[in-house]
Coordinates of C-alpha atoms in Angstrom, one line a residue:
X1241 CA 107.4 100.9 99.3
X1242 CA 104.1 101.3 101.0
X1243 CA 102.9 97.6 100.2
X1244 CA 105.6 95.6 100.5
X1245 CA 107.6 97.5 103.4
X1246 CA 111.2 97.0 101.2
X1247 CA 113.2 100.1 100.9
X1248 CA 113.8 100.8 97.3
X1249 CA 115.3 103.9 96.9
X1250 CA 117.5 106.2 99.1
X1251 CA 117.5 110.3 99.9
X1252 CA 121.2 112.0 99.6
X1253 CA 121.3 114.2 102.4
X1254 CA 124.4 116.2 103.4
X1255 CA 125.8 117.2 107.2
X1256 CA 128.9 119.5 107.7
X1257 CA 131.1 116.8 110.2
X1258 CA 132.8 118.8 112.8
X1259 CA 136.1 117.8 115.0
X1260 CA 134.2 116.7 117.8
X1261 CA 132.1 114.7 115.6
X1262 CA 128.8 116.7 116.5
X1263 CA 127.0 117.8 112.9
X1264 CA 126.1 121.1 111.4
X1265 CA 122.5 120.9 109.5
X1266 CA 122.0 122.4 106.0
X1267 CA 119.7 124.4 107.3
X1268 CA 123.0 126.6 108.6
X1269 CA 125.7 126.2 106.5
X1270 CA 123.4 125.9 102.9
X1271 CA 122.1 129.5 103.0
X1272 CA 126.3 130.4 103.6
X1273 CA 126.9 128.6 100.5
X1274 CA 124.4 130.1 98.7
X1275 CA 125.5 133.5 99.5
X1276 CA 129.2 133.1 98.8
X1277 CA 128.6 131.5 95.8
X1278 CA 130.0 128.2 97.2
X1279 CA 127.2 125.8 96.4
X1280 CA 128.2 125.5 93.3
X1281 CA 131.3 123.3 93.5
X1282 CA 129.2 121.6 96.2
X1283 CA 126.3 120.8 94.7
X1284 CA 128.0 119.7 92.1
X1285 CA 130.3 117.3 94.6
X1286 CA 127.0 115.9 96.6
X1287 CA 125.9 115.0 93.0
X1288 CA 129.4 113.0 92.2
X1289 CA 129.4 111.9 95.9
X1290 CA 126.2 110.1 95.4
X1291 CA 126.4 108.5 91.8
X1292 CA 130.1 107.0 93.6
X1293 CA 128.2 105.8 95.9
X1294 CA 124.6 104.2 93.8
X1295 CA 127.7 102.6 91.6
X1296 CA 129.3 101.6 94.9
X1297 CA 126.2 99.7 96.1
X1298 CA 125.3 98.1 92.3
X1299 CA 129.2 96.4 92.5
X1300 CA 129.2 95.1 95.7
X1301 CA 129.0 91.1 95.2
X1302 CA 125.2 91.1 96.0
X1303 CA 123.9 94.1 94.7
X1304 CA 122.0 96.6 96.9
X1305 CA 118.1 96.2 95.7
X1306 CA 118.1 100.3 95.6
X1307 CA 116.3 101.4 92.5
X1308 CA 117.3 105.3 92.9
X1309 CA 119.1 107.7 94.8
X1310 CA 117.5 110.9 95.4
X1311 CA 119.2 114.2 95.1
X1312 CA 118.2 117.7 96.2
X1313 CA 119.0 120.0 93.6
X1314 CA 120.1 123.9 94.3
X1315 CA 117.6 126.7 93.1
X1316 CA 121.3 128.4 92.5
X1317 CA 122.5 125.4 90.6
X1318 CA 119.5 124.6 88.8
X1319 CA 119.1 128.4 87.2
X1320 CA 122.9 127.8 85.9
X1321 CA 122.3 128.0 82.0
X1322 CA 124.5 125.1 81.4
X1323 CA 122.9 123.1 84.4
X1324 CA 121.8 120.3 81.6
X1325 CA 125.7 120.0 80.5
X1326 CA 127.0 120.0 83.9
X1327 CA 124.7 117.0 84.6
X1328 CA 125.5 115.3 80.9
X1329 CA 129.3 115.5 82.1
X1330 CA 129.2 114.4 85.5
X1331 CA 127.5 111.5 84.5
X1332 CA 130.1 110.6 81.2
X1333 CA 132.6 110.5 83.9
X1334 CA 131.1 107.7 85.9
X1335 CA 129.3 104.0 84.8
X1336 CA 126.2 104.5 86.2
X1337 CA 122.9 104.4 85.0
X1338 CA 120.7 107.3 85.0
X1339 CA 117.5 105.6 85.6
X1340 CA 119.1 105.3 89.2
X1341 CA 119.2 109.0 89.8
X1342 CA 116.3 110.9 90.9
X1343 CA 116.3 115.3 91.6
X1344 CA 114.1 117.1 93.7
X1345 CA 113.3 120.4 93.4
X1346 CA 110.7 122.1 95.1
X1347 CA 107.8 124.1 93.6
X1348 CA 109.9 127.4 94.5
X1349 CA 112.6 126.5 92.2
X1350 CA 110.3 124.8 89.3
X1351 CA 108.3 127.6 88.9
X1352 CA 110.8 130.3 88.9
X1353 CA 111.0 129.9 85.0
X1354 CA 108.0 127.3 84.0
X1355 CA 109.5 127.0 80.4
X1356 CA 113.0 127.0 81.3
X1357 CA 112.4 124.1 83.9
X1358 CA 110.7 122.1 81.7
X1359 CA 112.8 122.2 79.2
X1360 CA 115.8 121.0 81.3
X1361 CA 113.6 118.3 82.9
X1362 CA 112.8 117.1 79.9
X1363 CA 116.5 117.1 78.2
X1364 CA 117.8 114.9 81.6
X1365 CA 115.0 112.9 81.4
X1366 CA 115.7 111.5 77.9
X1367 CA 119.2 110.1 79.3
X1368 CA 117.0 108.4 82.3
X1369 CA 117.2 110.8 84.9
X1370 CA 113.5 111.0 86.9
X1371 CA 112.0 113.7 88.6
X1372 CA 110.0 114.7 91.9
X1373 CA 108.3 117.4 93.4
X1374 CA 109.6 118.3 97.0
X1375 CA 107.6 119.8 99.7
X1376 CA 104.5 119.8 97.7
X1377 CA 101.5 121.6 99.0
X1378 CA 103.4 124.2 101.2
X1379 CA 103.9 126.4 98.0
X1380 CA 102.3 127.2 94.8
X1381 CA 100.4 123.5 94.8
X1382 CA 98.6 125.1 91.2
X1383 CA 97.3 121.8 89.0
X1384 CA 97.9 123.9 85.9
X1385 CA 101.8 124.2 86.6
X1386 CA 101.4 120.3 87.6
X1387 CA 99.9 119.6 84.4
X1388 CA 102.6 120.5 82.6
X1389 CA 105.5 119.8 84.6
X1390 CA 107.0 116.5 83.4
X1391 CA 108.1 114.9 86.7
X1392 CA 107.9 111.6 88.0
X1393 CA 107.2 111.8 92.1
X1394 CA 104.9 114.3 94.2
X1395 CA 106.3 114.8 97.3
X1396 CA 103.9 115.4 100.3
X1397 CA 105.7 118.0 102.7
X1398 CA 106.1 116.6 106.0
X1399 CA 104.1 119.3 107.8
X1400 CA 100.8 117.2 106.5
X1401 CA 102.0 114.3 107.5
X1402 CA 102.5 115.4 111.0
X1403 CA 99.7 116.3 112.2
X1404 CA 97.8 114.0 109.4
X1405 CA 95.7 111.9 112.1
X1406 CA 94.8 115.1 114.3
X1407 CA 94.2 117.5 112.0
X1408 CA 91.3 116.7 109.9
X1409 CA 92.6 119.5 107.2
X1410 CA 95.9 118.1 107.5
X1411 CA 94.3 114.8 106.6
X1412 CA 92.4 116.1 104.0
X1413 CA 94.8 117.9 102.4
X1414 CA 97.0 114.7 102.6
X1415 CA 94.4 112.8 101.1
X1416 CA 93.5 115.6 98.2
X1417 CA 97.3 115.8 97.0
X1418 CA 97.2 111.8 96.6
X1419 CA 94.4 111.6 95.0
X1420 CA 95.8 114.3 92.5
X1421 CA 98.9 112.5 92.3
X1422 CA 96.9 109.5 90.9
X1423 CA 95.3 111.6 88.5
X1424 CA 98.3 112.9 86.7
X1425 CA 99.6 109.3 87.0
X1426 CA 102.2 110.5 89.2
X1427 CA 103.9 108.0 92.0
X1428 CA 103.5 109.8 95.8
X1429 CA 105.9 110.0 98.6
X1430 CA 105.1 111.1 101.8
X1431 CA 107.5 112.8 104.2
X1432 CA 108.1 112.5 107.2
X1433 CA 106.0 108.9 108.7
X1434 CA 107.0 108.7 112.3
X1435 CA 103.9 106.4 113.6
X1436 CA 102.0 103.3 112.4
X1437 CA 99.1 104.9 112.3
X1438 CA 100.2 107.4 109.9
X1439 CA 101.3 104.8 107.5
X1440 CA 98.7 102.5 107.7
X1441 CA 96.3 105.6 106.6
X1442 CA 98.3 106.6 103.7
X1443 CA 98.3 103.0 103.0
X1444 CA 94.5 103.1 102.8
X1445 CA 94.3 105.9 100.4
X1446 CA 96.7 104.3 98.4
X1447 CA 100.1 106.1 98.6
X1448 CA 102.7 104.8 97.3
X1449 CA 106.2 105.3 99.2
X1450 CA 107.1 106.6 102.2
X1451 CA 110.0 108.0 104.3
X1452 CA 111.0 109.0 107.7
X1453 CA 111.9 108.1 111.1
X1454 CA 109.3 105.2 111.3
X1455 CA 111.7 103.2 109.2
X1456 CA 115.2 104.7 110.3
X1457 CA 116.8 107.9 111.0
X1458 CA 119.0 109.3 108.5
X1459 CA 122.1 106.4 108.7
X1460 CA 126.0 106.8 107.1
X1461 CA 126.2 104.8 104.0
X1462 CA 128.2 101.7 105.3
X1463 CA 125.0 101.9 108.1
X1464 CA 122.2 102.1 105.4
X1465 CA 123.5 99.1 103.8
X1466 CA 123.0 97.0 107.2
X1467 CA 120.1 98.1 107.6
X1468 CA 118.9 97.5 104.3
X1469 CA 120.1 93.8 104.1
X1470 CA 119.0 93.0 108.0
X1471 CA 115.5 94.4 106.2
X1472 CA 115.8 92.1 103.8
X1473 CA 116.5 89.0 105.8
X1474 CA 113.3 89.6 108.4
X1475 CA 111.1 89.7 104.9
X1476 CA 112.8 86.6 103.6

């Protein structure tokens, strides 16, 4: 959170671990999967991996103060006609809460099928699923497909962000997309904050949440929790 500097929710983000402990980045081994048809069972595993893990966190003696966990969701798995089912079951199988769930999915996938996507957004959102935009402003960015879609979070693409205070475009663009956001009474989250002065203007223009390497660099669970409660401690 932008005003209060407490982390409140967590990103789900997936390495391929490999016998000499060095890591494999989606950004190899995702496009694989897509092609061989593999992302299915995985998708649907980082999906159960995370819920076991926000249920994890809510049962420990002193609950984590994470409100969500948020998910990146597969253009493969998302087209699936019975992607809505495939979520309802998953979540029958475990005592979580919905509400503590968040997917992403980027303009690319959401506007494949307008209707179709909002139609599955807004079955999952019923059972208290929320929503967010990823990556927004590096595709489509149209305000009449944002009108309608009924998401929760705008994500600002971490390319603005960047080169935010030496680009005035950049800026402006950053600044545009909030001010949008507010607009359609959507919260914003910027990607990607890796200086002060990056966050202390998005402060100033009134964005809402942040992530990136200003904070921490992407941590094992048992390390996020650490560095969650020694968080909490320095604000107490």
């Amino acid at each position: 959170d932008i005003y209060s500097n407490t982390i409140i929710a967590a990103e789900a983000l997936v390495r391929w671990k490999q016998k000499d402990g060095s890591y494999i980045m989606p950004s190899q081994f995702i496009p694989i999967a897509e092609a061989s048809g593999l992302i299915l069972p995985m998708s649907a595993w980082i999906i159960e991996t995370a819920i076991k893990q926000m249920i994890a966190w809510k049962e420990q003696e002193s609950p984590l103060n994470i409100n969500r966990i948020a998910i990146n969701i597969s253009a493969i798995h998302f087209a699936q006609a019975d992607f809505v089912d495939q979520i309802k079951s998953i979540l029958h199988k475990y005592p979580v809460d919905p509400k503590h769930i968040e997917f992403e999915l980027t303009e690319s996938i959401a506007l494949v099928n307008i209707e179709e996507t909002i139609q599955k957004i807004e079955e999952l959102k019923k059972i208290g699923i929320t929503f967010a935009l990823d990556d927004f402003g590096t595709g489509y960015s149209s305000l009449a497909y944002l009108k309608r879609l009924p998401i929760d979070y705008l994500k600002i693409d971490q390319s603005f962000i960047k080169n935010m205070m030496a680009d005035s475009e950049d800026k402006l663009i950053t600044e545009t997309i909030v001010s949008v956001a507010q607009a359609f009474k959507l919260k914003v989250i910027a990607e990607g904050v890796e200086e002060i002065e990056q966050l202390e203007h998005l402060r100033s223009i009134a964005c809402d949440i942040y992530q990136g390497y200003l904070q921490n660099r992407p941590l094992p669970a048992e390390e996020f929790v650490l560095m969650v409660r020694e968080l909490e401690q320095q604000l107490n």
